[in-house]
Short mmCIF file of C-alpha atoms in Angstrom, two decimals:
data_model
loop_
_atom_site.label_atom_id
_atom_site.label_comp_id
_atom_site.label_asym_id
_atom_site.label_seq_id
_atom_site.Cartn_x
_atom_site.Cartn_y
_atom_site.Cartn_z
CA MET A 1 0.00 0.00 0.00
CA SER A 2 1.33 3.40 -0.93
CA ILE A 3 0.11 6.80 0.17
CA VAL A 4 1.12 9.93 -1.68
CA PRO A 5 1.34 12.75 0.86
CA ALA A 6 -0.51 15.94 0.01
CA ASN A 7 2.06 18.13 1.79
CA THR A 8 5.09 18.10 4.10
CA ASP A 9 3.05 17.67 7.27
CA MET A 10 1.30 14.62 5.85
CA ALA A 11 4.68 13.20 4.77
CA LYS A 12 5.94 13.46 8.37
CA LYS A 13 2.82 11.72 9.67
CA ILE A 14 3.08 8.93 7.12
CA ALA A 15 6.75 8.47 8.00
CA ALA A 16 5.87 8.29 11.70
CA VAL A 17 3.36 5.51 11.09
CA GLY A 18 6.03 3.60 9.19
CA LEU A 19 8.56 4.08 12.00
CA LEU A 20 6.11 2.98 14.66
CA ASN A 21 5.30 -0.09 12.61
CA LYS A 22 9.02 -0.94 12.42
CA PHE A 23 9.38 -0.67 16.19
CA VAL A 24 6.42 -2.98 16.70
CA ALA A 25 7.89 -5.41 14.14
CA HIS A 26 11.11 -5.42 16.22
CA GLY A 27 9.06 -6.65 19.19
CA PHE A 28 8.37 -3.36 20.96
CA GLU A 29 4.63 -3.86 21.09
CA GLU A 30 4.02 -1.82 24.23
CA ARG A 31 4.67 1.88 24.74
CA LYS A 32 6.76 1.25 27.85
CA ALA A 33 9.17 -1.06 26.01
CA PHE A 34 9.43 1.40 23.11
CA VAL A 35 10.21 4.33 25.43
CA GLN A 36 12.81 2.32 27.34
CA VAL A 37 14.71 1.11 24.28
CA VAL A 38 14.80 4.61 22.79
CA ILE A 39 16.11 6.07 26.05
CA ASP A 40 18.72 3.32 26.29
CA ILE A 41 20.01 4.05 22.80
CA TYR A 42 19.37 7.79 22.65
CA PRO A 43 19.82 9.17 26.21
CA ASP A 44 18.84 12.70 25.14
CA PHE A 45 15.24 11.55 25.62
CA ASN A 46 15.85 10.61 29.27
CA ASN A 47 14.01 13.59 30.74
CA LEU A 48 10.38 14.63 31.16
CA LYS A 49 10.23 16.52 27.86
CA GLY A 50 11.85 13.65 25.97
CA VAL A 51 9.61 10.99 27.49
CA ASN A 52 6.55 13.13 26.70
CA LYS A 53 7.68 13.35 23.07
CA LEU A 54 8.12 9.57 22.94
CA ASN A 55 4.69 8.97 24.49
CA ASN A 56 3.13 11.38 22.01
CA PHE A 57 4.95 9.72 19.12
CA TRP A 58 3.55 6.35 20.23
CA ALA A 59 0.07 7.93 20.12
CA LEU A 60 0.93 9.40 16.68
CA ARG A 61 0.75 13.00 17.92
CA GLU A 62 4.47 13.86 17.67
CA PHE A 63 6.34 13.93 14.38
CA SER A 64 9.37 16.11 15.06
CA ILE A 65 11.50 13.20 16.33
CA ASN A 66 11.27 10.97 13.26
CA ASP A 67 14.95 11.44 12.38
CA GLU A 68 16.14 10.48 15.85
CA LEU A 69 13.92 7.41 15.90
CA GLU A 70 15.24 6.35 12.50
CA LYS A 71 18.74 6.36 14.03
CA VAL A 72 17.49 4.22 16.93
CA LEU A 73 16.09 1.70 14.45
CA GLU A 74 19.42 1.63 12.59
CA THR A 75 21.16 0.82 15.88
CA LEU A 76 18.65 -1.94 16.64
CA LYS A 77 19.24 -3.50 13.23
CA LYS A 78 22.99 -3.71 13.97
CA GLU A 79 22.42 -5.54 17.27
#
């Protein structure tokens, strides 16, 4: 299935859905496990603001951290 984004904001949202799907495919099926693995790999998120961003990403309400999460996935693939 392919979705053609209508604009930049939609492209970020579509990318976020894809990233979340990849995390779930790696076995992080619960928000808590997702947040923990991201903090372990990317400690910049280990604060209230960072955790809130991760929780909002999980709920598909935060799209500004897509690049950082892509790096986390790259690290997970190497392990």
